[in-house]
PDB file of C-alpha atoms and ligand atoms in Angstrom:
ATOM      1  CA  MET M   1    -162.687 -79.310 -46.279  1.00 97.00           C
ATOM      2  CA  ILE M   2    -162.954 -75.601 -47.062  1.00 98.00           C
ATOM      3  CA  CYS M   3    -165.886 -73.671 -48.539  1.00 98.00           C
ATOM      4  CA  LEU M   4    -165.888 -70.150 -49.893  1.00 98.00           C
ATOM      5  CA  GLY M   5    -169.230 -68.342 -49.892  1.00 98.00           C
ATOM      6  CA  ILE M   6    -170.214 -65.165 -51.693  1.00 98.00           C
ATOM      7  CA  GLU M   7    -173.143 -63.138 -50.394  1.00 98.00           C
ATOM      8  CA  GLY M   8    -174.826 -60.500 -52.556  1.00 98.00           C
ATOM      9  CA  THR M   9    -178.581 -60.320 -52.136  1.00 97.00           C
ATOM     10  CA  ALA M  10    -178.840 -56.588 -51.386  1.00 96.00           C
ATOM     11  CA  HIS M  11    -176.458 -53.828 -50.255  1.00 94.00           C
ATOM     12  CA  THR M  12    -173.759 -56.099 -48.830  1.00 97.00           C
ATOM     13  CA  CYS M  13    -171.197 -57.989 -50.846  1.00 98.00           C
ATOM     14  CA  GLY M  14    -169.464 -60.485 -48.591  1.00 98.00           C
ATOM     15  CA  VAL M  15    -166.967 -63.293 -48.962  1.00 98.00           C
ATOM     16  CA  GLY M  16    -166.577 -65.870 -46.220  1.00 98.00           C
ATOM     17  CA  ILE M  17    -164.419 -68.937 -45.849  1.00 98.00           C
ATOM     18  CA  VAL M  18    -165.299 -71.728 -43.420  1.00 98.00           C
ATOM     19  CA  ASP M  19    -164.005 -75.194 -42.636  1.00 98.00           C
ATOM     20  CA  ASP M  20    -166.094 -78.283 -41.950  1.00 96.00           C
ATOM     21  CA  LYS M  21    -166.070 -77.634 -38.184  1.00 97.00           C
ATOM     22  CA  ALA M  22    -167.868 -74.302 -38.790  1.00 97.00           C
ATOM     23  CA  ASN M  23    -164.741 -72.330 -37.986  1.00 98.00           C
ATOM     24  CA  VAL M  24    -164.997 -68.994 -39.747  1.00 98.00           C
ATOM     25  CA  LEU M  25    -161.567 -68.523 -41.310  1.00 98.00           C
ATOM     26  CA  ALA M  26    -162.513 -65.255 -42.992  1.00 98.00           C
ATOM     27  CA  ASN M  27    -165.623 -63.111 -43.296  1.00 98.00           C
ATOM     28  CA  GLU M  28    -164.956 -59.990 -45.334  1.00 98.00           C
ATOM     29  CA  LEU M  29    -167.636 -57.603 -46.505  1.00 98.00           C
ATOM     30  CA  ASP M  30    -168.223 -54.292 -48.169  1.00 98.00           C
ATOM     31  CA  MET M  31    -171.513 -52.420 -48.062  1.00 96.00           C
ATOM     32  CA  TYR M  32    -172.958 -50.277 -50.825  1.00 95.00           C
ATOM     33  CA  ARG M  33    -174.020 -46.941 -49.365  1.00 89.00           C
ATOM     34  CA  PRO M  34    -176.181 -44.776 -51.623  1.00 85.00           C
ATOM     35  CA  GLU M  35    -175.438 -41.048 -51.451  1.00 79.00           C
ATOM     36  CA  LYS M  36    -179.122 -40.316 -51.186  1.00 79.00           C
ATOM     37  CA  GLY M  37    -182.334 -42.323 -51.317  1.00 78.00           C
ATOM     38  CA  GLY M  38    -182.578 -46.080 -50.955  1.00 81.00           C
ATOM     39  CA  ILE M  39    -180.741 -48.926 -52.664  1.00 87.00           C
ATOM     40  CA  HIS M  40    -180.697 -48.674 -56.445  1.00 93.00           C
ATOM     41  CA  PRO M  41    -180.367 -52.328 -57.512  1.00 95.00           C
ATOM     42  CA  ARG M  42    -178.180 -51.608 -60.539  1.00 96.00           C
ATOM     43  CA  GLU M  43    -175.839 -49.352 -58.572  1.00 96.00           C
ATOM     44  CA  ALA M  44    -175.597 -51.917 -55.796  1.00 97.00           C
ATOM     45  CA  ALA M  45    -174.744 -54.574 -58.412  1.00 98.00           C
ATOM     46  CA  ASN M  46    -172.041 -52.314 -59.876  1.00 98.00           C
ATOM     47  CA  HIS M  47    -170.644 -51.929 -56.373  1.00 98.00           C
ATOM     48  CA  HIS M  48    -170.586 -55.724 -55.933  1.00 98.00           C
ATOM     49  CA  SER M  49    -168.843 -56.236 -59.263  1.00 98.00           C
ATOM     50  CA  ASP M  50    -166.167 -53.725 -58.197  1.00 98.00           C
ATOM     51  CA  VAL M  51    -165.520 -55.266 -54.785  1.00 98.00           C
ATOM     52  CA  VAL M  52    -166.123 -59.002 -55.212  1.00 98.00           C
ATOM     53  CA  VAL M  53    -162.673 -59.935 -56.566  1.00 98.00           C
ATOM     54  CA  PRO M  54    -160.746 -57.811 -54.013  1.00 98.00           C
ATOM     55  CA  LEU M  55    -162.950 -59.338 -51.294  1.00 98.00           C
ATOM     56  CA  ILE M  56    -162.154 -62.881 -52.481  1.00 98.00           C
ATOM     57  CA  ARG M  57    -158.431 -62.050 -52.398  1.00 98.00           C
ATOM     58  CA  LYS M  58    -158.715 -60.474 -48.964  1.00 98.00           C
ATOM     59  CA  ALA M  59    -160.703 -63.415 -47.581  1.00 98.00           C
ATOM     60  CA  LEU M  60    -158.107 -65.889 -48.864  1.00 98.00           C
ATOM     61  CA  ASP M  61    -155.374 -63.750 -47.264  1.00 98.00           C
ATOM     62  CA  VAL M  62    -157.148 -63.504 -43.919  1.00 98.00           C
ATOM     63  CA  ALA M  63    -157.915 -67.242 -43.937  1.00 98.00           C
ATOM     64  CA  GLY M  64    -154.350 -68.035 -44.882  1.00 98.00           C
ATOM     65  CA  VAL M  65    -155.417 -70.390 -47.648  1.00 98.00           C
ATOM     66  CA  GLY M  66    -154.703 -70.451 -51.363  1.00 97.00           C
ATOM     67  CA  MET M  67    -157.240 -70.385 -54.158  1.00 97.00           C
ATOM     68  CA  ARG M  68    -156.587 -74.092 -54.807  1.00 97.00           C
ATOM     69  CA  ASP M  69    -157.463 -74.968 -51.192  1.00 98.00           C
ATOM     70  CA  ILE M  70    -161.100 -74.072 -51.808  1.00 98.00           C
ATOM     71  CA  ASP M  71    -163.125 -77.282 -52.152  1.00 98.00           C
ATOM     72  CA  VAL M  72    -166.589 -75.826 -52.838  1.00 98.00           C
ATOM     73  CA  VAL M  73    -167.772 -72.432 -54.070  1.00 98.00           C
ATOM     74  CA  CYS M  74    -171.119 -71.256 -52.650  1.00 98.00           C
ATOM     75  CA  PHE M  75    -173.194 -68.180 -53.360  1.00 98.00           C
ATOM     76  CA  SER M  76    -176.476 -66.536 -52.380  1.00 98.00           C
ATOM     77  CA  GLN M  77    -178.974 -67.725 -55.003  1.00 98.00           C
ATOM     78  CA  GLY M  78    -181.904 -65.696 -53.622  1.00 98.00           C
ATOM     79  CA  PRO M  79    -184.102 -64.082 -52.508  1.00 97.00           C
ATOM     80  CA  GLY M  80    -182.826 -60.607 -53.263  1.00 97.00           C
ATOM     81  CA  LEU M  81    -182.300 -57.913 -55.850  1.00 97.00           C
ATOM     82  CA  GLY M  82    -181.912 -59.399 -59.334  1.00 98.00           C
ATOM     83  CA  PRO M  83    -178.866 -57.426 -60.540  1.00 98.00           C
ATOM     84  CA  CYS M  84    -177.017 -58.064 -57.251  1.00 98.00           C
ATOM     85  CA  LEU M  85    -177.803 -61.774 -57.277  1.00 98.00           C
ATOM     86  CA  ARG M  86    -176.709 -62.141 -60.899  1.00 98.00           C
ATOM     87  CA  THR M  87    -173.431 -60.339 -60.244  1.00 98.00           C
ATOM     88  CA  VAL M  88    -172.312 -62.558 -57.374  1.00 98.00           C
ATOM     89  CA  ALA M  89    -173.628 -65.690 -59.105  1.00 98.00           C
ATOM     90  CA  THR M  90    -171.450 -64.818 -62.106  1.00 98.00           C
ATOM     91  CA  ALA M  91    -168.431 -64.376 -59.836  1.00 98.00           C
ATOM     92  CA  ALA M  92    -169.150 -67.718 -58.123  1.00 98.00           C
ATOM     93  CA  ARG M  93    -169.570 -69.546 -61.437  1.00 98.00           C
ATOM     94  CA  ALA M  94    -166.335 -68.084 -62.814  1.00 98.00           C
ATOM     95  CA  LEU M  95    -164.456 -69.107 -59.689  1.00 98.00           C
ATOM     96  CA  ALA M  96    -165.949 -72.617 -59.558  1.00 98.00           C
ATOM     97  CA  ILE M  97    -165.343 -73.279 -63.247  1.00 98.00           C
ATOM     98  CA  SER M  98    -161.797 -71.925 -63.232  1.00 98.00           C
ATOM     99  CA  LEU M  99    -160.896 -73.991 -60.155  1.00 98.00           C
ATOM    100  CA  GLY M 100    -162.836 -77.040 -61.353  1.00 98.00           C
ATOM    101  CA  ARG M 101    -164.781 -77.150 -58.075  1.00 98.00           C
ATOM    102  CA  PRO M 102    -168.457 -77.822 -57.312  1.00 98.00           C
ATOM    103  CA  ILE M 103    -170.800 -74.866 -56.958  1.00 98.00           C
ATOM    104  CA  VAL M 104    -173.731 -74.629 -54.531  1.00 98.00           C
ATOM    105  CA  GLY M 105    -176.473 -71.977 -54.599  1.00 98.00           C
ATOM    106  CA  VAL M 106    -177.781 -71.184 -51.128  1.00 98.00           C
ATOM    107  CA  ASN M 107    -181.079 -69.759 -49.875  1.00 98.00           C
ATOM    108  CA  HIS M 108    -180.112 -66.575 -48.049  1.00 98.00           C
ATOM    109  CA  CYS M 109    -182.814 -66.745 -45.353  1.00 97.00           C
ATOM    110  CA  ILE M 110    -181.978 -70.333 -44.408  1.00 97.00           C
ATOM    111  CA  SER M 111    -178.302 -69.433 -44.140  1.00 98.00           C
ATOM    112  CA  HIS M 112    -179.122 -66.935 -41.353  1.00 97.00           C
ATOM    113  CA  LEU M 113    -180.608 -69.840 -39.417  1.00 97.00           C
ATOM    114  CA  GLU M 114    -177.841 -72.350 -40.169  1.00 98.00           C
ATOM    115  CA  ILE M 115    -175.009 -70.036 -39.095  1.00 98.00           C
ATOM    116  CA  GLY M 116    -176.911 -69.293 -35.900  1.00 97.00           C
ATOM    117  CA  VAL M 117    -177.264 -72.991 -35.117  1.00 97.00           C
ATOM    118  CA  ALA M 118    -173.571 -73.546 -35.888  1.00 98.00           C
ATOM    119  CA  LYS M 119    -172.239 -70.607 -33.878  1.00 98.00           C
ATOM    120  CA  THR M 120    -174.523 -70.473 -30.833  1.00 98.00           C
ATOM    121  CA  ASP M 121    -175.704 -73.202 -28.459  1.00 97.00           C
ATOM    122  CA  CYS M 122    -179.164 -73.584 -30.007  1.00 98.00           C
ATOM    123  CA  THR M 123    -180.061 -76.713 -31.961  1.00 97.00           C
ATOM    124  CA  ASP M 124    -183.610 -76.417 -33.281  1.00 97.00           C
ATOM    125  CA  PRO M 125    -184.785 -72.824 -32.960  1.00 98.00           C
ATOM    126  CA  VAL M 126    -187.494 -70.611 -34.291  1.00 98.00           C
ATOM    127  CA  LEU M 127    -185.619 -67.912 -36.211  1.00 98.00           C
ATOM    128  CA  LEU M 128    -186.798 -64.346 -36.035  1.00 98.00           C
ATOM    129  CA  TYR M 129    -185.161 -62.893 -39.124  1.00 98.00           C
ATOM    130  CA  ALA M 130    -185.544 -59.126 -39.262  1.00 98.00           C
ATOM    131  CA  SER M 131    -183.541 -57.185 -41.798  1.00 95.00           C
ATOM    132  CA  GLY M 132    -183.925 -54.490 -44.419  1.00 92.00           C
ATOM    133  CA  GLY M 133    -185.412 -56.606 -47.170  1.00 92.00           C
ATOM    134  CA  ASN M 134    -186.737 -59.555 -45.164  1.00 94.00           C
ATOM    135  CA  THR M 135    -188.892 -60.109 -42.129  1.00 97.00           C
ATOM    136  CA  GLN M 136    -189.760 -63.751 -41.491  1.00 97.00           C
ATOM    137  CA  VAL M 137    -190.331 -66.191 -38.671  1.00 98.00           C
ATOM    138  CA  ILE M 138    -188.846 -69.510 -39.790  1.00 97.00           C
ATOM    139  CA  SER M 139    -188.430 -72.937 -38.271  1.00 97.00           C
ATOM    140  CA  PHE M 140    -187.725 -76.471 -39.351  1.00 97.00           C
ATOM    141  CA  THR M 141    -190.681 -78.817 -39.244  1.00 94.00           C
ATOM    142  CA  ASN M 142    -191.921 -81.727 -41.354  1.00 91.00           C
ATOM    143  CA  GLY M 143    -188.759 -81.891 -43.423  1.00 92.00           C
ATOM    144  CA  ARG M 144    -188.554 -78.263 -44.490  1.00 96.00           C
ATOM    145  CA  TYR M 145    -187.837 -74.794 -43.253  1.00 97.00           C
ATOM    146  CA  ARG M 146    -191.316 -73.339 -42.962  1.00 97.00           C
ATOM    147  CA  ILE M 147    -192.277 -69.698 -42.853  1.00 97.00           C
ATOM    148  CA  PHE M 148    -194.657 -69.205 -39.941  1.00 97.00           C
ATOM    149  CA  GLY M 149    -195.124 -65.508 -40.450  1.00 98.00           C
ATOM    150  CA  GLU M 150    -193.697 -62.811 -42.662  1.00 97.00           C
ATOM    151  CA  THR M 151    -194.136 -59.278 -43.838  1.00 98.00           C
ATOM    152  CA  LEU M 152    -196.862 -58.707 -46.376  1.00 98.00           C
ATOM    153  CA  ASP M 153    -195.315 -55.497 -47.691  1.00 97.00           C
ATOM    154  CA  ILE M 154    -191.797 -54.318 -46.807  1.00 96.00           C
ATOM    155  CA  GLY M 155    -189.074 -55.593 -44.488  1.00 96.00           C
ATOM    156  CA  ILE M 156    -188.977 -53.881 -41.107  1.00 97.00           C
ATOM    157  CA  GLY M 157    -185.479 -52.501 -41.723  1.00 95.00           C
ATOM    158  CA  ASN M 158    -186.634 -51.091 -45.034  1.00 94.00           C
ATOM    159  CA  MET M 159    -189.452 -49.330 -43.211  1.00 96.00           C
ATOM    160  CA  PHE M 160    -187.006 -47.913 -40.649  1.00 96.00           C
ATOM    161  CA  ASP M 161    -184.814 -46.617 -43.482  1.00 94.00           C
ATOM    162  CA  LYS M 162    -187.735 -45.036 -45.330  1.00 94.00           C
ATOM    163  CA  LEU M 163    -189.052 -43.479 -42.148  1.00 96.00           C
ATOM    164  CA  GLY M 164    -185.570 -42.235 -41.299  1.00 95.00           C
ATOM    165  CA  ARG M 165    -185.275 -40.535 -44.676  1.00 93.00           C
ATOM    166  CA  GLU M 166    -188.671 -38.881 -44.282  1.00 94.00           C
ATOM    167  CA  LEU M 167    -187.711 -37.692 -40.788  1.00 95.00           C
ATOM    168  CA  GLY M 168    -184.355 -36.371 -42.028  1.00 93.00           C
ATOM    169  CA  LEU M 169    -182.263 -38.992 -40.202  1.00 92.00           C
ATOM    170  CA  GLY M 170    -180.378 -40.161 -43.329  1.00 82.00           C
ATOM    171  CA  TYR M 171    -179.785 -43.688 -44.598  1.00 75.00           C
ATOM    172  CA  TYR M 172    -179.304 -46.711 -42.291  1.00 80.00           C
ATOM    173  CA  ALA M 173    -181.612 -45.010 -39.853  1.00 91.00           C
ATOM    174  CA  GLY M 174    -182.062 -47.996 -37.512  1.00 94.00           C
ATOM    175  CA  PRO M 175    -179.365 -47.022 -34.977  1.00 95.00           C
ATOM    176  CA  LYS M 176    -180.533 -43.380 -35.016  1.00 96.00           C
ATOM    177  CA  ILE M 177    -184.142 -44.413 -34.466  1.00 97.00           C
ATOM    178  CA  GLU M 178    -183.014 -46.630 -31.587  1.00 98.00           C
ATOM    179  CA  LYS M 179    -181.118 -43.744 -29.976  1.00 97.00           C
ATOM    180  CA  LEU M 180    -184.023 -41.322 -30.332  1.00 98.00           C
ATOM    181  CA  ALA M 181    -186.490 -43.956 -29.099  1.00 98.00           C
ATOM    182  CA  ALA M 182    -184.525 -44.268 -25.856  1.00 98.00           C
ATOM    183  CA  GLU M 183    -185.435 -40.624 -25.142  1.00 98.00           C
ATOM    184  CA  GLY M 184    -189.121 -41.123 -25.965  1.00 98.00           C
ATOM    185  CA  SER M 185    -191.875 -42.029 -23.514  1.00 97.00           C
ATOM    186  CA  LYS M 186    -195.248 -41.198 -25.057  1.00 98.00           C
ATOM    187  CA  LEU M 187    -196.838 -44.154 -26.825  1.00 98.00           C
ATOM    188  CA  LEU M 188    -198.575 -42.740 -29.894  1.00 98.00           C
ATOM    189  CA  ASP M 189    -201.395 -44.568 -31.581  1.00 98.00           C
ATOM    190  CA  LEU M 190    -200.085 -46.592 -34.548  1.00 98.00           C
ATOM    191  CA  PRO M 191    -201.734 -49.459 -36.442  1.00 98.00           C
ATOM    192  CA  TYR M 192    -200.823 -52.786 -34.830  1.00 98.00           C
ATOM    193  CA  SER M 193    -200.610 -54.707 -38.106  1.00 97.00           C
ATOM    194  CA  VAL M 194    -200.556 -58.403 -37.284  1.00 98.00           C
ATOM    195  CA  LYS M 195    -202.695 -60.259 -39.814  1.00 97.00           C
ATOM    196  CA  GLY M 196    -203.016 -63.841 -38.714  1.00 97.00           C
ATOM    197  CA  MET M 197    -199.327 -64.756 -38.493  1.00 98.00           C
ATOM    198  CA  ASP M 198    -198.200 -62.119 -40.989  1.00 98.00           C
ATOM    199  CA  LEU M 199    -197.156 -58.521 -40.535  1.00 98.00           C
ATOM    200  CA  ALA M 200    -197.374 -55.224 -42.387  1.00 98.00           C
ATOM    201  CA  PHE M 201    -195.203 -52.168 -41.823  1.00 97.00           C
ATOM    202  CA  SER M 202    -195.910 -49.532 -44.452  1.00 95.00           C
ATOM    203  CA  GLY M 203    -199.114 -48.287 -42.774  1.00 97.00           C
ATOM    204  CA  ILE M 204    -197.212 -47.783 -39.528  1.00 98.00           C
ATOM    205  CA  MET M 205    -194.773 -45.525 -41.330  1.00 97.00           C
ATOM    206  CA  THR M 206    -197.574 -43.459 -42.846  1.00 97.00           C
ATOM    207  CA  ALA M 207    -199.254 -43.091 -39.455  1.00 98.00           C
ATOM    208  CA  ALA M 208    -195.935 -42.119 -37.848  1.00 98.00           C
ATOM    209  CA  LEU M 209    -195.456 -39.367 -40.444  1.00 98.00           C
ATOM    210  CA  VAL M 210    -198.954 -38.073 -39.731  1.00 98.00           C
ATOM    211  CA  HIS M 211    -197.977 -37.791 -36.039  1.00 98.00           C
ATOM    212  CA  ARG M 212    -194.857 -35.880 -37.056  1.00 97.00           C
ATOM    213  CA  ALA M 213    -196.887 -33.507 -39.219  1.00 97.00           C
ATOM    214  CA  ARG M 214    -199.081 -32.861 -36.177  1.00 97.00           C
ATOM    215  CA  GLY M 215    -196.026 -31.798 -34.214  1.00 97.00           C
ATOM    216  CA  GLU M 216    -195.278 -34.873 -32.095  1.00 98.00           C
ATOM    217  CA  ARG M 217    -191.674 -35.167 -30.872  1.00 98.00           C
ATOM    218  CA  LEU M 218    -189.240 -37.190 -32.964  1.00 97.00           C
ATOM    219  CA  GLU M 219    -188.276 -39.133 -29.837  1.00 98.00           C
ATOM    220  CA  ASP M 220    -191.874 -40.188 -29.154  1.00 98.00           C
ATOM    221  CA  ILE M 221    -192.415 -41.167 -32.776  1.00 98.00           C
ATOM    222  CA  CYS M 222    -189.314 -43.387 -32.792  1.00 98.00           C
ATOM    223  CA  PHE M 223    -190.276 -44.840 -29.401  1.00 98.00           C
ATOM    224  CA  SER M 224    -193.806 -45.640 -30.586  1.00 98.00           C
ATOM    225  CA  VAL M 225    -192.664 -47.153 -33.879  1.00 98.00           C
ATOM    226  CA  GLN M 226    -190.206 -49.421 -32.077  1.00 98.00           C
ATOM    227  CA  GLU M 227    -192.647 -50.476 -29.362  1.00 98.00           C
ATOM    228  CA  THR M 228    -195.377 -51.269 -31.888  1.00 98.00           C
ATOM    229  CA  CYS M 229    -193.268 -53.050 -34.497  1.00 98.00           C
ATOM    230  CA  PHE M 230    -191.233 -55.060 -31.994  1.00 98.00           C
ATOM    231  CA  ALA M 231    -194.359 -56.135 -30.115  1.00 98.00           C
ATOM    232  CA  MET M 232    -195.723 -57.408 -33.430  1.00 98.00           C
ATOM    233  CA  LEU M 233    -192.543 -59.360 -34.180  1.00 98.00           C
ATOM    234  CA  THR M 234    -192.431 -60.788 -30.677  1.00 98.00           C
ATOM    235  CA  GLU M 235    -196.076 -61.849 -30.792  1.00 98.00           C
ATOM    236  CA  VAL M 236    -195.729 -63.733 -34.072  1.00 98.00           C
ATOM    237  CA  THR M 237    -192.488 -65.359 -32.923  1.00 98.00           C
ATOM    238  CA  GLU M 238    -194.100 -66.470 -29.678  1.00 98.00           C
ATOM    239  CA  ARG M 239    -197.091 -67.952 -31.462  1.00 98.00           C
ATOM    240  CA  ALA M 240    -194.816 -69.918 -33.797  1.00 98.00           C
ATOM    241  CA  MET M 241    -192.874 -71.232 -30.791  1.00 98.00           C
ATOM    242  CA  ALA M 242    -196.072 -72.226 -29.026  1.00 98.00           C
ATOM    243  CA  HIS M 243    -197.538 -73.887 -32.100  1.00 96.00           C
ATOM    244  CA  ILE M 244    -194.562 -76.104 -32.879  1.00 96.00           C
ATOM    245  CA  GLU M 245    -193.471 -76.409 -29.255  1.00 97.00           C
ATOM    246  CA  LYS M 246    -189.943 -75.065 -29.689  1.00 97.00           C
ATOM    247  CA  LYS M 247    -187.929 -73.885 -26.731  1.00 98.00           C
ATOM    248  CA  GLU M 248    -185.317 -71.838 -28.562  1.00 98.00           C
ATOM    249  CA  VAL M 249    -185.546 -68.538 -30.382  1.00 98.00           C
ATOM    250  CA  LEU M 250    -182.697 -67.406 -32.596  1.00 98.00           C
ATOM    251  CA  LEU M 251    -182.282 -63.850 -33.867  1.00 98.00           C
ATOM    252  CA  GLY M 252    -180.870 -62.989 -37.281  1.00 97.00           C
ATOM    253  CA  GLY M 253    -180.646 -59.986 -39.615  1.00 97.00           C
ATOM    254  CA  GLY M 254    -179.424 -56.436 -39.129  1.00 95.00           C
ATOM    255  CA  VAL M 255    -182.447 -55.204 -37.152  1.00 97.00           C
ATOM    256  CA  VAL M 256    -181.793 -57.642 -34.298  1.00 97.00           C
ATOM    257  CA  GLN M 257    -178.870 -55.447 -33.254  1.00 96.00           C
ATOM    258  CA  ASN M 258    -181.591 -53.287 -31.678  1.00 97.00           C
ATOM    259  CA  LYS M 259    -181.431 -53.704 -27.898  1.00 98.00           C
ATOM    260  CA  ARG M 260    -185.111 -53.026 -27.330  1.00 98.00           C
ATOM    261  CA  LEU M 261    -186.095 -55.787 -29.754  1.00 98.00           C
ATOM    262  CA  ARG M 262    -183.715 -58.165 -28.003  1.00 98.00           C
ATOM    263  CA  SER M 263    -185.080 -57.329 -24.585  1.00 98.00           C
ATOM    264  CA  MET M 264    -188.671 -57.889 -25.699  1.00 98.00           C
ATOM    265  CA  VAL M 265    -187.884 -61.253 -27.313  1.00 98.00           C
ATOM    266  CA  LYS M 266    -185.761 -62.294 -24.335  1.00 98.00           C
ATOM    267  CA  GLN M 267    -188.562 -61.464 -21.928  1.00 98.00           C
ATOM    268  CA  MET M 268    -191.030 -63.449 -24.046  1.00 98.00           C
ATOM    269  CA  ALA M 269    -188.615 -66.401 -24.124  1.00 98.00           C
ATOM    270  CA  ASN M 270    -188.051 -66.234 -20.357  1.00 98.00           C
ATOM    271  CA  ASP M 271    -191.787 -66.056 -19.672  1.00 98.00           C
ATOM    272  CA  ARG M 272    -192.362 -69.286 -21.563  1.00 98.00           C
ATOM    273  CA  GLY M 273    -189.300 -71.136 -20.217  1.00 98.00           C
ATOM    274  CA  ALA M 274    -187.428 -70.818 -23.506  1.00 98.00           C
ATOM    275  CA  GLU M 275    -184.026 -69.403 -24.390  1.00 98.00           C
ATOM    276  CA  MET M 276    -182.893 -66.688 -26.800  1.00 98.00           C
ATOM    277  CA  PHE M 277    -179.736 -66.926 -28.912  1.00 98.00           C
ATOM    278  CA  VAL M 278    -177.998 -64.206 -30.922  1.00 98.00           C
ATOM    279  CA  PRO M 279    -174.932 -64.789 -33.135  1.00 97.00           C
ATOM    280  CA  GLU M 280    -172.116 -62.240 -33.038  1.00 97.00           C
ATOM    281  CA  PRO M 281    -172.969 -59.072 -35.018  1.00 96.00           C
ATOM    282  CA  ARG M 282    -170.863 -59.911 -38.076  1.00 96.00           C
ATOM    283  CA  LEU M 283    -172.662 -63.245 -38.443  1.00 97.00           C
ATOM    284  CA  CYS M 284    -176.095 -61.652 -37.851  1.00 96.00           C
ATOM    285  CA  ILE M 285    -175.907 -59.236 -40.750  1.00 96.00           C
ATOM    286  CA  ASP M 286    -175.623 -60.399 -44.361  1.00 97.00           C
ATOM    287  CA  ASN M 287    -172.252 -62.101 -44.728  1.00 98.00           C
ATOM    288  CA  GLY M 288    -170.350 -64.624 -46.820  1.00 98.00           C
ATOM    289  CA  ALA M 289    -169.547 -67.016 -43.956  1.00 98.00           C
ATOM    290  CA  MET M 290    -173.202 -67.996 -43.499  1.00 98.00           C
ATOM    291  CA  ILE M 291    -173.447 -68.743 -47.224  1.00 98.00           C
ATOM    292  CA  ALA M 292    -170.227 -70.784 -47.137  1.00 98.00           C
ATOM    293  CA  TRP M 293    -171.390 -72.759 -44.086  1.00 98.00           C
ATOM    294  CA  THR M 294    -174.861 -73.536 -45.464  1.00 98.00           C
ATOM    295  CA  GLY M 295    -173.265 -74.520 -48.776  1.00 98.00           C
ATOM    296  CA  MET M 296    -170.950 -76.811 -46.823  1.00 98.00           C
ATOM    297  CA  LEU M 297    -173.904 -78.527 -45.128  1.00 98.00           C
ATOM    298  CA  MET M 298    -175.674 -78.913 -48.468  1.00 98.00           C
ATOM    299  CA  HIS M 299    -172.621 -80.236 -50.278  1.00 98.00           C
ATOM    300  CA  ASN M 300    -171.869 -82.746 -47.524  1.00 98.00           C
ATOM    301  CA  ALA M 301    -175.472 -83.947 -47.725  1.00 97.00           C
ATOM    302  CA  GLY M 302    -174.998 -84.671 -51.406  1.00 97.00           C
ATOM    303  CA  VAL M 303    -176.404 -81.528 -53.015  1.00 97.00           C
ATOM    304  CA  ARG M 304    -174.825 -80.993 -56.438  1.00 97.00           C
ATOM    305  CA  MET M 305    -175.722 -78.320 -58.966  1.00 98.00           C
ATOM    306  CA  THR M 306    -174.987 -77.972 -62.642  1.00 98.00           C
ATOM    307  CA  ILE M 307    -174.222 -74.468 -63.873  1.00 97.00           C
ATOM    308  CA  ASP M 308    -177.730 -74.412 -65.386  1.00 97.00           C
ATOM    309  CA  GLU M 309    -179.165 -74.997 -61.925  1.00 98.00           C
ATOM    310  CA  THR M 310    -177.373 -71.998 -60.473  1.00 98.00           C
ATOM    311  CA  LYS M 311    -179.848 -69.562 -62.012  1.00 98.00           C
ATOM    312  CA  VAL M 312    -180.719 -66.958 -59.408  1.00 98.00           C
ATOM    313  CA  ASP M 313    -184.227 -66.565 -58.002  1.00 98.00           C
ATOM    314  CA  GLN M 314    -185.245 -63.134 -56.708  1.00 97.00           C
ATOM    315  CA  ARG M 315    -188.200 -64.686 -54.905  1.00 96.00           C
ATOM    316  CA  TYR M 316    -186.503 -67.848 -53.665  1.00 97.00           C
ATOM    317  CA  ARG M 317    -188.848 -69.067 -50.931  1.00 96.00           C
ATOM    318  CA  THR M 318    -187.495 -70.555 -47.725  1.00 95.00           C
ATOM    319  CA  ASP M 319    -189.981 -73.437 -47.937  1.00 94.00           C
ATOM    320  CA  GLU M 320    -189.023 -74.322 -51.526  1.00 95.00           C
ATOM    321  CA  VAL M 321    -185.695 -75.728 -50.402  1.00 96.00           C
ATOM    322  CA  VAL M 322    -185.551 -79.500 -50.116  1.00 93.00           C
ATOM    323  CA  VAL M 323    -183.589 -80.009 -46.911  1.00 95.00           C
ATOM    324  CA  THR M 324    -181.373 -83.087 -47.097  1.00 93.00           C
ATOM    325  CA  TRP M 325    -178.808 -82.063 -44.514  1.00 94.00           C
ATOM    326  CA  ARG M 326    -180.859 -82.410 -41.341  1.00 90.00           C
TER     327      ARG M 326
HETATM  328 FE1  FE2 H   1    -180.183 -61.212 -44.663  1.00 56.79          FE
END
């Protein structure tokens, strides 16, 4: 059985093809890169509408399968930017209807967890999902994927990007911040914004910019932002693991490429006799293969959707999904 998945919640349009053994036959993607400023949802959607058909063709080529070999068409139903979601949902519907195949809408956040379980050795992890638009700590308990902690304002990656723009580092600032942080050593005072199990990042950015205005070194600002934010993420993840007694932590999302974040989470896991798992980079970032694989699990567990039910949901909550495949 072969599933094709289309991802398009934010800046990435991706098309993945997987088989029922979780082999990734193709995982093609194209990222919208704004010339200046952040993601404009309409422009990102226009980008997706330009690239989605070529990406489908390329994915089929790479996988070495024909259009007719696709058994199920899956797509990212939410959460995400409305225009982007609607664009890829339209592509998925057109493909499913023209091929006469079932269509499955997938929760994007859950798909980060499912691909991690499929492609690493973990079985029942707590997922630390840290990306541009999302920051959540998720795990499966009592029949659903529950959110144990999440950002109350913006995703951590979004904060890094905004901070990077303000500091003149350009867009996709995460790697640049990481590089500068490695040269920093002075821990500046920033708000440690853990609220119960939730997190907030925008105040940290404001405080960091105040430090910059006072003449602190860029390197020390990046170092302090990383140390503070990653300590917050690690703390919430650890508390979730302790609360539900899980011995595995899985990383997902673009921000987990950061080596300092990994080392902090790994140390926390080691200290509590747990293990950390990280999928390969192309399966960590937003991609079509994770959508295809989660759609495969859902379809095989009997999930069926009418076209009416494939309406996108910008605020699709992880814990709304009725999980029938575990
Ligand atoms: Fe994501």
